[in-house]
Tab-separated table of C-alpha atoms in Angstrom:
chain	number	residue	atom	x	y	z
A	1	MET	CA	-7.754	0.091	30.073
A	2	ILE	CA	-5.189	-0.967	27.562
A	3	ALA	CA	-6.043	-0.283	23.918
A	4	THR	CA	-3.902	-2.565	21.852
A	5	ASN	CA	-5.431	-3.079	18.522
A	6	GLY	CA	-4.231	-1.299	15.471
A	7	PRO	CA	-6.156	0.914	13.061
A	8	ARG	CA	-9.534	-0.503	12.203
A	9	THR	CA	-11.543	-0.144	9.023
A	10	ASP	CA	-15.021	1.312	9.097
A	11	LEU	CA	-16.815	-1.819	7.904
A	12	ARG	CA	-20.190	-0.122	7.707
A	13	ARG	CA	-18.928	2.227	4.978
A	14	SER	CA	-19.018	1.041	1.346
A	15	ARG	CA	-15.764	0.639	-0.446
A	16	ALA	CA	-15.051	2.228	-3.825
A	17	PRO	CA	-16.832	0.524	-6.728
A	18	ARG	CA	-15.141	-2.785	-7.674
A	19	SER	CA	-13.961	-1.562	-11.093
A	20	VAL	CA	-12.225	1.487	-9.538
A	21	ARG	CA	-10.495	-0.795	-6.912
A	22	LEU	CA	-9.232	-3.185	-9.529
A	23	GLU	CA	-7.750	-0.493	-11.622
A	24	ARG	CA	-5.950	0.957	-8.622
A	25	ARG	CA	-4.534	-2.390	-7.801
A	26	LEU	CA	-3.697	-3.791	-11.276
A	27	PRO	CA	-2.436	-2.451	-14.580
A	28	ARG	CA	-4.772	-3.184	-17.530
A	29	TRP	CA	-2.743	-6.204	-18.631
A	30	GLY	CA	-2.979	-7.569	-15.114
A	31	ILE	CA	-6.847	-7.525	-15.300
A	32	VAL	CA	-6.713	-9.345	-18.657
A	33	LEU	CA	-4.331	-11.978	-17.201
A	34	ALA	CA	-6.458	-12.391	-14.140
A	35	LEU	CA	-9.548	-12.900	-16.211
A	36	ALA	CA	-7.681	-15.386	-18.360
A	37	ILE	CA	-6.659	-17.429	-15.308
A	38	ALA	CA	-10.270	-17.340	-14.027
A	39	GLY	CA	-11.468	-18.402	-17.475
A	40	ALA	CA	-9.035	-21.343	-17.385
A	41	GLY	CA	-10.831	-22.543	-14.238
A	42	VAL	CA	-8.043	-21.858	-11.747
A	43	ALA	CA	-9.920	-19.279	-9.709
A	44	ALA	CA	-13.226	-21.061	-10.220
A	45	ALA	CA	-12.019	-24.080	-8.296
A	46	ALA	CA	-11.568	-22.103	-5.115
A	47	ASP	CA	-14.355	-21.528	-2.496
A	48	ALA	CA	-13.361	-17.808	-2.340
A	49	THR	CA	-11.195	-15.515	-4.382
A	50	VAL	CA	-9.265	-12.493	-3.038
A	51	THR	CA	-10.481	-9.401	-4.916
A	52	PHE	CA	-8.675	-6.751	-2.832
A	53	VAL	CA	-5.759	-6.773	-0.567
A	54	ASP	CA	-3.875	-4.118	1.305
A	55	GLY	CA	-1.090	-4.412	3.784
A	56	GLY	CA	-0.205	-7.731	5.430
A	57	VAL	CA	-2.593	-10.539	4.554
A	58	ASN	CA	-1.672	-14.145	4.688
A	59	ILE	CA	-3.527	-17.317	3.790
A	60	ARG	CA	-2.856	-20.376	5.955
A	61	THR	CA	-3.927	-23.274	3.927
A	62	GLU	CA	-5.556	-26.513	5.147
A	63	ALA	CA	-2.108	-28.143	4.540
A	64	GLY	CA	-0.601	-25.622	6.977
A	65	ALA	CA	1.406	-23.685	4.394
A	66	VAL	CA	1.386	-19.866	4.765
A	67	ARG	CA	1.306	-17.722	1.639
A	68	ARG	CA	0.892	-14.066	1.014
A	69	ALA	CA	-2.533	-13.148	-0.256
A	70	ASP	CA	-2.750	-11.244	-3.519
A	71	PHE	CA	-5.430	-10.212	-5.968
A	72	GLY	CA	-6.793	-13.411	-7.528
A	73	SER	CA	-5.517	-15.712	-4.838
A	74	GLY	CA	-7.845	-18.666	-4.400
A	75	VAL	CA	-8.974	-19.495	-0.835
A	76	ASN	CA	-10.207	-23.052	-0.211
A	77	GLY	CA	-12.533	-24.341	2.470
A	78	GLY	CA	-10.440	-25.099	5.573
A	79	ASP	CA	-8.130	-22.126	4.892
A	80	ARG	CA	-7.723	-19.141	7.208
A	81	VAL	CA	-7.174	-15.632	6.003
A	82	ILE	CA	-5.117	-13.673	8.543
A	83	THR	CA	-4.709	-9.944	8.404
A	84	ASP	CA	-2.125	-8.067	10.425
A	85	ARG	CA	-2.471	-4.668	12.119
A	86	ARG	CA	-2.495	-2.891	8.763
A	87	GLY	CA	-3.880	-5.680	6.634
A	88	GLU	CA	-7.264	-5.709	4.896
A	89	ALA	CA	-8.710	-8.024	2.343
A	90	GLU	CA	-11.892	-8.563	0.310
A	91	LEU	CA	-13.094	-11.932	-0.759
A	92	ASP	CA	-15.719	-13.115	-3.192
A	93	LEU	CA	-17.305	-16.295	-1.992
A	94	ALA	CA	-18.154	-18.901	-4.595
A	95	ALA	CA	-21.301	-19.582	-2.642
A	96	GLY	CA	-22.382	-15.912	-3.188
A	97	GLY	CA	-21.454	-12.999	-1.135
A	98	THR	CA	-18.636	-10.620	-0.403
A	99	VAL	CA	-16.542	-10.576	2.775
A	100	ARG	CA	-14.397	-7.577	3.807
A	101	VAL	CA	-11.873	-8.664	6.384
A	102	ALA	CA	-10.611	-5.905	8.658
A	103	PRO	CA	-7.150	-5.570	10.120
A	104	ASP	CA	-6.083	-7.958	12.973
A	105	THR	CA	-8.590	-10.652	12.018
A	106	VAL	CA	-8.456	-14.319	11.647
A	107	PHE	CA	-11.215	-15.313	9.182
A	108	ILE	CA	-12.159	-18.903	8.595
A	109	VAL	CA	-13.498	-19.979	5.211
A	110	SER	CA	-15.826	-22.984	4.958
A	111	GLY	CA	-16.472	-24.805	1.693
A	112	THR	CA	-19.054	-24.136	-1.006
A	113	PRO	CA	-22.232	-25.925	0.118
A	114	THR	CA	-23.099	-29.192	-1.624
A	115	GLY	CA	-26.424	-30.834	-1.328
A	116	GLU	CA	-28.083	-30.010	1.915
A	117	SER	CA	-24.954	-28.645	3.702
A	118	GLN	CA	-24.788	-24.912	4.374
A	119	SER	CA	-21.636	-22.884	4.094
A	120	ARG	CA	-20.316	-20.947	7.096
A	121	VAL	CA	-18.485	-17.711	7.407
A	122	ALA	CA	-16.694	-16.919	10.733
A	123	ALA	CA	-13.985	-14.934	12.386
A	124	ALA	CA	-12.026	-16.355	15.229
A	125	VAL	CA	-11.114	-12.826	16.285
A	126	GLY	CA	-11.276	-9.401	14.741
A	127	SER	CA	-14.117	-8.236	12.462
A	128	PHE	CA	-15.558	-8.503	8.913
A	129	ASN	CA	-18.379	-7.221	6.778
A	130	PHE	CA	-20.493	-9.810	4.974
A	131	ARG	CA	-22.763	-8.809	2.007
A	132	PHE	CA	-24.884	-11.570	0.467
A	133	ARG	CA	-25.731	-11.146	-3.213
A	134	ALA	CA	-26.871	-14.392	-4.581
A	135	VAL	CA	-30.163	-16.335	-4.643
A	136	ALA	CA	-32.090	-15.916	-1.386
A	137	GLY	CA	-32.288	-19.111	0.526
A	138	ASN	CA	-28.622	-20.108	0.047
A	139	GLU	CA	-27.267	-17.666	2.564
A	140	PRO	CA	-24.433	-19.071	4.664
A	141	ARG	CA	-24.375	-19.124	8.507
A	142	VAL	CA	-22.332	-16.164	9.738
A	143	GLY	CA	-20.601	-15.565	13.050
A	144	SER	CA	-17.595	-16.529	15.183
A	145	THR	CA	-16.257	-19.639	16.821
A	146	THR	CA	-18.615	-19.001	19.756
A	147	SER	CA	-21.727	-17.738	18.086
A	148	VAL	CA	-23.604	-18.170	14.803
A	149	ALA	CA	-26.384	-16.315	13.002
A	150	GLY	CA	-28.729	-17.236	10.213
A	151	VAL	CA	-29.092	-14.456	7.666
A	152	ARG	CA	-31.593	-13.551	4.984
A	153	GLY	CA	-30.689	-11.245	2.129
A	154	THR	CA	-28.289	-9.444	4.401
A	155	GLU	CA	-25.439	-7.131	4.783
A	156	LEU	CA	-24.012	-7.326	8.306
A	157	VAL	CA	-20.840	-6.578	10.300
A	158	VAL	CA	-19.496	-9.065	12.768
A	159	TYR	CA	-16.932	-8.077	15.488
A	160	VAL	CA	-15.252	-10.765	17.549
A	161	ALA	CA	-13.476	-9.575	20.722
A	162	SER	CA	-10.457	-11.240	22.292
A	163	ASP	CA	-12.726	-12.633	25.048
A	164	GLY	CA	-14.896	-14.341	22.456
A	165	THR	CA	-17.784	-11.847	22.630
A	166	THR	CA	-19.453	-11.482	19.246
A	167	ARG	CA	-21.257	-8.351	18.219
A	168	TYR	CA	-23.564	-8.382	15.143
A	169	GLU	CA	-24.669	-5.237	13.353
A	170	VAL	CA	-27.224	-5.456	10.659
A	171	ILE	CA	-27.030	-3.027	7.693
A	172	GLU	CA	-29.698	-4.612	5.546
A	173	GLY	CA	-31.974	-7.640	5.647
A	174	ARG	CA	-32.671	-9.810	8.653
A	175	VAL	CA	-30.573	-11.865	11.038
A	176	GLU	CA	-31.485	-14.520	13.566
A	177	ILE	CA	-29.071	-15.457	16.303
A	178	ASP	CA	-29.300	-18.550	18.315
A	179	SER	CA	-27.415	-18.645	21.624
A	180	ASP	CA	-27.960	-20.759	24.708
A	181	GLY	CA	-31.373	-21.851	23.594
A	182	GLN	CA	-32.641	-18.293	22.916
A	183	THR	CA	-33.198	-16.757	19.448
A	184	VAL	CA	-33.003	-13.036	18.787
A	185	ALA	CA	-34.165	-11.451	15.494
A	186	LEU	CA	-32.407	-8.323	14.117
A	187	GLY	CA	-33.516	-5.930	11.427
A	188	PRO	CA	-31.762	-3.075	9.657
A	189	ASN	CA	-29.731	-0.880	11.993
A	190	ASP	CA	-30.093	-3.327	14.935
A	191	GLY	CA	-27.217	-4.725	16.849
A	192	VAL	CA	-26.696	-7.236	19.597
A	193	GLU	CA	-23.753	-8.733	21.606
A	194	VAL	CA	-23.389	-12.372	22.562
A	195	ARG	CA	-21.107	-13.428	25.267
A	196	PRO	CA	-19.668	-16.865	25.127
A	197	GLY	CA	-21.920	-19.420	26.794
A	198	ARG	CA	-24.541	-16.730	27.562
A	199	ARG	CA	-27.883	-15.678	26.057
A	200	PRO	CA	-27.778	-12.810	23.556
A	201	GLY	CA	-27.897	-9.358	25.171
A	202	GLN	CA	-30.494	-6.626	24.550
A	203	VAL	CA	-31.037	-5.603	20.954
A	204	PHE	CA	-29.857	-2.027	20.425
A	205	SER	CA	-29.950	0.629	17.736
A	206	LEU	CA	-26.670	1.024	15.937
A	207	LEU	CA	-27.030	4.782	16.183
A	208	GLU	CA	-27.167	4.540	19.964
A	209	ARG	CA	-24.035	2.417	20.323
A	210	PRO	CA	-21.319	3.144	17.729
A	211	ILE	CA	-18.260	1.069	18.077
A	212	ASP	CA	-14.591	1.678	18.284
A	213	TYR	CA	-13.224	-1.872	18.015
A	214	ALA	CA	-10.041	-1.210	20.056
A	215	VAL	CA	-11.851	0.498	22.908
A	216	TRP	CA	-14.600	-2.129	22.864
A	217	ASN	CA	-12.200	-4.933	22.845
A	218	SER	CA	-9.938	-3.643	25.595
A	219	GLY	CA	-12.992	-2.774	27.750
A	220	LEU	CA	-14.100	-6.481	27.455
A	221	ILE	CA	-10.603	-7.684	28.442
A	222	ASP	CA	-10.694	-5.381	31.462
A	223	GLU	CA	-14.082	-6.838	32.383
A	224	PHE	CA	-12.668	-10.353	31.936
A	225	LEU	CA	-9.886	-9.547	34.371
A	226	SER	CA	-12.421	-8.373	36.902
A	227	SER	CA	-14.290	-11.642	36.745
A	228	PRO	CA	-12.123	-14.158	34.948
A	229	ILE	CA	-13.854	-17.301	36.350
A	230	ASP	CA	-17.304	-16.404	34.873
A	231	SER	CA	-15.588	-15.608	31.521
A	232	ILE	CA	-13.552	-18.837	31.322
A	233	GLN	CA	-16.612	-20.940	32.323
A	234	GLY	CA	-18.633	-19.473	29.435
A	235	LEU	CA	-15.719	-20.051	27.005
A	236	ALA	CA	-15.156	-23.556	28.350
A	237	ALA	CA	-18.851	-24.286	27.595
A	238	GLU	CA	-18.384	-23.109	24.012
A	239	MET	CA	-15.253	-25.154	23.641
A	240	HIS	CA	-17.003	-28.249	24.954
A	241	ALA	CA	-19.740	-27.755	22.419
A	242	LEU	CA	-17.240	-27.640	19.569
A	243	ILE	CA	-15.452	-30.698	20.928
A	244	ASP	CA	-18.841	-32.464	21.085
A	245	GLU	CA	-19.316	-31.643	17.415
A	246	VAL	CA	-15.881	-32.905	16.487
A	247	GLU	CA	-16.513	-36.135	18.498
A	248	ARG	CA	-19.906	-36.584	16.831
A	249	ARG	CA	-18.777	-35.951	13.232
A	250	ALA	CA	-15.390	-37.695	13.266
A	251	PRO	CA	-16.741	-41.197	12.576
A	252	GLN	CA	-18.801	-39.966	9.612
A	253	SER	CA	-15.810	-38.011	8.187
A	254	ASP	CA	-13.587	-41.000	8.653
A	255	ALA	CA	-16.085	-43.355	6.991
A	256	VAL	CA	-16.497	-41.290	3.902
A	257	SER	CA	-12.733	-40.916	3.498
A	258	GLU	CA	-12.244	-44.693	4.026
A	259	LYS	CA	-14.895	-45.428	1.362
A	260	ALA	CA	-13.139	-43.155	-1.095
A	261	ARG	CA	-9.826	-44.836	-0.307
A	262	GLN	CA	-11.194	-48.277	-0.806
A	263	ALA	CA	-12.798	-47.216	-4.137
A	264	ARG	CA	-9.428	-45.902	-5.241
A	265	GLU	CA	-7.747	-49.287	-4.402
A	266	GLN	CA	-10.424	-51.143	-6.288
A	267	LEU	CA	-9.783	-48.992	-9.363
A	268	ASP	CA	-6.385	-50.750	-10.033
A	269	ALA	CA	-7.871	-54.164	-9.364
A	270	ILE	CA	-10.814	-53.552	-11.785
A	271	ARG	CA	-8.461	-52.267	-14.475
A	272	GLU	CA	-6.264	-55.383	-14.104
A	273	LYS	CA	-9.172	-57.883	-14.075
A	274	GLU	CA	-11.858	-56.161	-16.274
A	275	GLY	CA	-9.906	-53.766	-18.465
A	276	ASP	CA	-9.807	-50.023	-19.039
A	277	ALA	CA	-13.427	-49.603	-19.924
A	278	ALA	CA	-14.572	-51.089	-16.642
A	279	ALA	CA	-12.063	-49.010	-14.787
A	280	GLU	CA	-13.254	-45.870	-16.478
A	281	LYS	CA	-16.845	-46.675	-15.432
A	282	HIS	CA	-15.755	-47.288	-11.822
A	283	PHE	CA	-13.891	-44.048	-11.877
A	284	THR	CA	-16.833	-42.042	-13.179
A	285	ASP	CA	-19.678	-43.771	-11.414
A	286	VAL	CA	-18.151	-44.678	-8.083
A	287	LEU	CA	-14.784	-43.006	-7.350
A	288	THR	CA	-15.596	-39.474	-8.421
A	289	PRO	CA	-18.850	-39.064	-6.438
A	290	LEU	CA	-17.167	-40.629	-3.378
A	291	ARG	CA	-14.229	-38.184	-3.689
A	292	ILE	CA	-16.509	-35.225	-4.080
A	293	ALA	CA	-18.529	-36.378	-1.012
A	294	ALA	CA	-15.378	-37.022	0.942
A	295	ARG	CA	-13.954	-33.624	0.089
A	296	ALA	CA	-17.215	-31.833	1.074
A	297	GLU	CA	-17.312	-33.822	4.339
A	298	PHE	CA	-13.631	-33.103	5.037
A	299	VAL	CA	-13.986	-29.362	4.474
A	300	SER	CA	-17.159	-29.093	6.537
A	301	PHE	CA	-15.551	-31.180	9.398
A	302	ARG	CA	-12.298	-29.270	9.099
A	303	PHE	CA	-14.264	-26.004	9.687
A	304	VAL	CA	-15.400	-27.358	13.115
A	305	VAL	CA	-11.859	-28.552	13.933
A	306	LEU	CA	-10.432	-25.122	12.888
A	307	SER	CA	-13.053	-23.378	15.006
A	308	ALA	CA	-11.901	-25.299	18.035
A	309	LEU	CA	-8.236	-24.704	17.203
A	310	SER	CA	-8.891	-20.974	16.671
A	311	LEU	CA	-10.839	-20.660	19.901
A	312	ASP	CA	-7.875	-22.141	21.734
A	313	GLN	CA	-5.245	-20.331	19.858
A	314	TYR	CA	-6.679	-16.802	19.674
A	315	ILE	CA	-9.090	-16.555	22.630
A	316	LEU	CA	-8.172	-19.025	25.338
A	317	SER	CA	-4.385	-18.535	24.950
A	318	ARG	CA	-4.741	-14.745	24.781
A	319	LEU	CA	-6.878	-14.595	27.919
A	320	ALA	CA	-4.721	-17.077	29.849
A	321	ALA	CA	-1.611	-15.034	28.888
A	322	GLU	CA	-3.300	-11.910	30.090
A	323	ILE	CA	-4.182	-13.336	33.475
A	324	GLU	CA	-0.796	-14.913	33.789
A	325	ALA	CA	0.810	-11.564	33.042
A	326	ALA	CA	-1.425	-9.853	35.631
A	327	TYR	CA	-0.400	-12.398	38.297
A	328	PHE	CA	3.127	-13.085	36.986
A	329	PHE	CA	4.815	-12.622	40.376
A	330	ASP	CA	1.907	-14.014	42.338
A	331	PRO	CA	1.471	-17.475	40.679
A	332	ASP	CA	-0.288	-18.889	43.777
A	333	ALA	CA	-3.158	-16.356	43.621
A	334	SER	CA	-6.380	-18.249	44.217
A	335	VAL	CA	-8.125	-16.622	41.207
A	336	LEU	CA	-5.292	-17.874	38.962
A	337	SER	CA	-5.518	-21.409	40.354
A	338	GLU	CA	-9.298	-21.426	39.890
A	339	PHE	CA	-8.867	-20.127	36.309
A	340	ARG	CA	-6.259	-22.698	35.424
A	341	ALA	CA	-8.478	-25.541	36.842
A	342	VAL	CA	-11.313	-24.686	34.501
A	343	LEU	CA	-8.995	-24.091	31.492
A	344	ASP	CA	-6.926	-27.245	32.099
A	345	GLY	CA	-10.175	-29.357	32.305
A	346	VAL	CA	-11.409	-28.196	28.885
A	347	ARG	CA	-7.910	-28.306	27.341
A	348	ALA	CA	-7.397	-31.884	28.480
A	349	ARG	CA	-10.458	-32.884	26.439
A	350	TYR	CA	-9.384	-30.749	23.480
A	351	GLU	CA	-5.915	-32.422	23.483
A	352	ARG	CA	-7.593	-35.841	23.448
A	353	ILE	CA	-10.236	-35.245	20.813
A	354	VAL	CA	-9.289	-32.251	18.608
A	355	VAL	CA	-5.534	-32.358	18.526
A	356	PRO	CA	-5.317	-35.779	16.747
A	357	ARG	CA	-7.113	-34.017	13.878
A	358	LEU	CA	-4.354	-31.313	13.545
A	359	VAL	CA	-0.869	-31.239	12.189
A	360	PRO	CA	1.933	-29.076	13.550
A	361	SER	CA	1.675	-26.643	10.659
A	362	ASP	CA	-1.873	-25.869	11.742
A	363	VAL	CA	-0.600	-23.861	14.702
B	1	MET	CA	56.572	-7.042	9.952
B	2	LYS	CA	55.893	-10.013	12.186
B	3	PRO	CA	54.100	-8.139	14.958
B	4	ARG	CA	51.836	-6.551	12.340
B	5	LEU	CA	50.970	-9.892	10.888
B	6	ILE	CA	50.148	-11.234	14.300
B	7	ALA	CA	47.952	-8.206	15.020
B	8	LEU	CA	46.112	-8.650	11.667
B	9	ALA	CA	45.616	-12.356	12.393
B	10	ALA	CA	44.211	-11.495	15.799
B	11	VAL	CA	41.819	-8.968	14.270
B	12	ALA	CA	40.748	-11.525	11.708
B	13	ALA	CA	40.174	-14.072	14.439
B	14	VAL	CA	38.005	-11.634	16.427
B	15	ILE	CA	35.985	-10.702	13.380
B	16	SER	CA	35.398	-14.326	12.392
B	17	ALA	CA	34.445	-15.194	16.024
B	18	CYS	CA	31.926	-12.367	15.948
B	19	ALA	CA	30.518	-13.584	12.698
B	20	THR	CA	30.040	-17.121	14.042
B	21	VAL	CA	28.811	-16.395	17.607
B	22	PRO	CA	25.066	-15.968	17.373
B	23	PRO	CA	23.606	-12.843	19.077
B	24	SER	CA	21.822	-15.059	21.562
B	25	ALA	CA	25.183	-16.357	22.891
B	26	ARG	CA	26.609	-12.793	23.302
B	27	ASP	CA	25.886	-11.308	26.762
B	28	ASP	CA	26.018	-7.803	25.458
B	29	ARG	CA	23.400	-8.381	22.822
B	30	VAL	CA	21.216	-10.339	25.217
B	31	ALA	CA	21.580	-7.495	27.790
B	32	ASP	CA	20.264	-5.094	25.027
B	33	VAL	CA	17.084	-7.301	24.726
B	34	ILE	CA	16.611	-7.434	28.526
B	35	ALA	CA	16.982	-3.627	28.678
B	36	LEU	CA	14.252	-3.346	25.987
B	37	LEU	CA	11.954	-5.609	28.049
B	38	ALA	CA	12.711	-3.651	31.214
B	39	ASP	CA	11.877	-0.093	30.002
B	40	ALA	CA	11.568	0.477	26.241
B	41	PRO	CA	8.190	1.387	24.778
B	42	ILE	CA	6.167	-1.770	24.245
B	43	PRO	CA	6.096	-1.392	20.400
B	44	SER	CA	9.850	-1.517	20.488
B	45	VAL	CA	9.845	-4.710	22.544
B	46	VAL	CA	7.310	-6.264	20.120
B	47	GLU	CA	9.520	-5.141	17.200
B	48	GLN	CA	12.343	-7.236	18.630
B	49	ALA	CA	10.100	-10.253	19.481
B	50	SER	CA	9.085	-13.111	17.314
B	51	LEU	CA	5.709	-14.854	16.852
B	52	PRO	CA	4.472	-17.248	18.125
B	53	PHE	CA	5.674	-16.132	21.552
B	54	LEU	CA	5.649	-18.249	24.662
B	55	PHE	CA	4.440	-16.507	27.721
B	56	THR	CA	4.616	-18.793	30.772
B	57	ASP	CA	2.862	-21.767	29.166
B	58	GLN	CA	0.632	-19.948	26.749
B	59	VAL	CA	1.428	-19.514	23.058
B	60	VAL	CA	0.615	-16.042	21.902
B	61	SER	CA	0.009	-15.904	18.165
B	62	SER	CA	-0.657	-12.366	17.083
B	63	GLU	CA	1.166	-9.034	17.378
B	64	SER	CA	-1.723	-7.285	18.904
B	65	ASP	CA	-2.130	-10.059	21.513
B	66	LEU	CA	1.551	-9.878	22.346
B	67	THR	CA	1.339	-6.048	22.646
B	68	ALA	CA	-1.527	-6.509	25.145
B	69	VAL	CA	0.220	-9.291	27.119
B	70	LEU	CA	3.550	-7.418	27.427
B	71	THR	CA	1.788	-4.281	28.434
B	72	ARG	CA	-0.032	-6.209	31.221
B	73	PHE	CA	3.285	-7.863	32.204
B	74	ARG	CA	5.021	-4.494	32.318
B	75	SER	CA	2.367	-3.022	34.506
B	76	ALA	CA	2.526	-6.014	36.929
B	77	ALA	CA	6.308	-6.452	36.871
B	78	VAL	CA	8.881	-5.064	39.218
B	79	THR	CA	12.363	-3.743	38.369
B	80	ILE	CA	14.212	-5.907	35.896
B	81	ASP	CA	17.991	-6.049	36.168
B	82	PRO	CA	19.183	-5.698	32.566
B	83	VAL	CA	22.023	-8.215	32.923
B	84	PRO	CA	21.901	-11.841	31.882
B	85	VAL	CA	22.761	-13.982	34.843
B	86	ALA	CA	23.243	-17.259	33.171
B	87	SER	CA	21.979	-19.053	30.089
B	88	ILE	CA	21.567	-22.598	28.821
B	89	PRO	CA	20.795	-24.051	25.359
B	90	ALA	CA	17.057	-24.505	24.732
B	91	PRO	CA	15.769	-27.752	26.355
B	92	GLY	CA	12.965	-29.758	24.972
B	93	ALA	CA	9.395	-29.074	25.842
B	94	PRO	CA	8.451	-29.969	29.415
B	95	SER	CA	6.888	-33.368	29.691
B	96	GLY	CA	3.092	-33.323	29.476
B	97	SER	CA	3.149	-30.093	27.430
B	98	ARG	CA	0.164	-29.298	25.278
B	99	PHE	CA	0.355	-29.719	21.425
B	100	ASP	CA	0.842	-26.000	20.714
B	101	VAL	CA	3.629	-25.758	23.374
B	102	MET	CA	5.376	-28.816	21.935
B	103	VAL	CA	5.265	-27.328	18.431
B	104	PHE	CA	6.721	-24.062	19.808
B	105	TYR	CA	9.697	-25.926	21.376
B	106	ASP	CA	10.253	-27.987	18.222
B	107	ARG	CA	10.456	-24.751	16.115
B	108	LEU	CA	13.019	-22.954	18.336
B	109	PRO	CA	16.068	-22.237	16.298
B	110	ASP	CA	19.343	-24.050	17.000
B	111	ASP	CA	20.888	-21.021	18.601
B	112	ALA	CA	17.958	-20.442	21.056
B	113	ARG	CA	18.932	-19.976	24.592
B	114	PHE	CA	17.113	-19.786	27.968
B	115	VAL	CA	18.489	-16.800	29.914
B	116	ARG	CA	18.085	-16.207	33.591
B	117	VAL	CA	17.172	-12.636	34.481
B	118	GLU	CA	16.902	-11.185	37.915
B	119	THR	CA	13.909	-8.957	39.026
B	120	GLY	CA	13.011	-7.301	42.315
B	121	ALA	CA	10.475	-10.246	42.773
B	122	GLY	CA	12.638	-13.098	41.823
B	123	PRO	CA	14.162	-14.618	38.695
B	124	LEU	CA	12.483	-15.127	35.368
B	125	THR	CA	13.602	-16.783	32.108
B	126	ILE	CA	13.632	-15.130	28.743
B	127	ILE	CA	13.978	-17.225	25.589
B	128	VAL	CA	16.225	-15.573	22.921
B	129	GLY	CA	17.366	-16.854	19.541
B	130	GLY	CA	17.665	-15.883	15.873
B	131	SER	CA	18.597	-12.332	15.048
B	132	ARG	CA	17.060	-8.978	14.078
B	133	ASN	CA	19.017	-5.687	14.022
B	134	ARG	CA	22.061	-7.636	15.190
B	135	ARG	CA	20.290	-8.555	18.473
B	136	PRO	CA	18.579	-11.770	19.357
B	137	LEU	CA	14.901	-12.000	19.044
B	138	LEU	CA	12.777	-12.262	22.216
B	139	MET	CA	10.888	-15.550	21.877
B	140	GLY	CA	9.333	-16.062	25.301
B	141	ILE	CA	9.172	-15.167	28.971
B	142	LEU	CA	8.904	-17.884	31.621
B	143	ARG	CA	8.512	-17.890	35.380
B	144	GLY	CA	11.539	-18.788	37.544
B	145	ALA	CA	15.040	-19.727	36.565
B	146	PRO	CA	15.801	-21.986	33.543
């Protein structure tokens, strides 16, 4: 067994009270300045705000830029928060709820829900604690790129292993997990593991099965190496499901963007022909709602695209590199050929459907 | 006086050559990196590596993933001869490469080189470029000769 992950945070333990943490992090003038910025609307525009950061934490934005996270940093839907081996962050979600991101985690932020859409909170790999503290009924969907749970008034911890296995631990409230056509309900102190492309495992009591992430993760990688074909088939099924969703939603996303683009073009024509007042009306009544809808659609669609990207980047590539390393000097091994055949099949479809939605700075 | 001037000029020429030759083009510095790969503790190898890292045709994106992959490689690998046999400037991405692999090749620094290394089980290629601690960074490991 190869334990490779760095120090982990105990996500089940509460952190120090918020006021104490802010004072540790910021001098008094810093808090005043941060509140002034928030009051000016800068922080309010973001889908999440960084409220605590320690060690190496980066935000990879939807435009592909990478910036260091700091207290007060805004995180938008479509951004990824990436912690290194010693990095840790806490985010306040605009939709309600707090997320503590543990070291060695890639966390994906979806947008604030608008209308009937529901926000989503997921890690591609690593772990996080999610605590919901807003109006019941608006809870986001929580999980990973391969599994998702509906939550109700909940605090839970989600662990995502390098083979895509997702483990849910419920601290408070209730959680329902759908996977492979089966639903499992969890209450306080219950836990369950979901393997990619498989039904959820047996519900267990948290007291019976405490977790050390590094040991758990490396044990799963060892299991993967003992039966890599089963694992890659399960992951391929999850990737195909994400690609299906990208394929299904792409026309809608493109249509809304195109409508907003056309409305923007009409704005200049209306101003020229009908004057400023008519242009103003067009801007308020037509262009602005379309832009809001296009933005919401883009962020929601982008979440799916990023999920597929992250599954490829952090799970499939890692597992493929592990098996290539294990058979480095035996490249014709039949297990390696079989593994590559499954992986190449799903990646060919990924390249055709998902990659056109990415830019180089996404990877 | 004249011999002294010539000697000074020679020293200056050597110093300026050292300053302009990137570590990836210096056999002694590349040999240091191969020696690390051969038998240094994995954290030291990772310290001298850059991310993303190309392992065969897989792009490894995180430090912990690279640690795991190099540990697995080390346990499967045979003896590595810590001497660079030959090297070439970085070529373009192989035709038909995936998106992430093409981006990896596009981002290689100008001084990146593909270096042939001999092992007890045949040749492999390491990708080196850039610099850290006056040694080139290890950027990838490929099967076979470049």
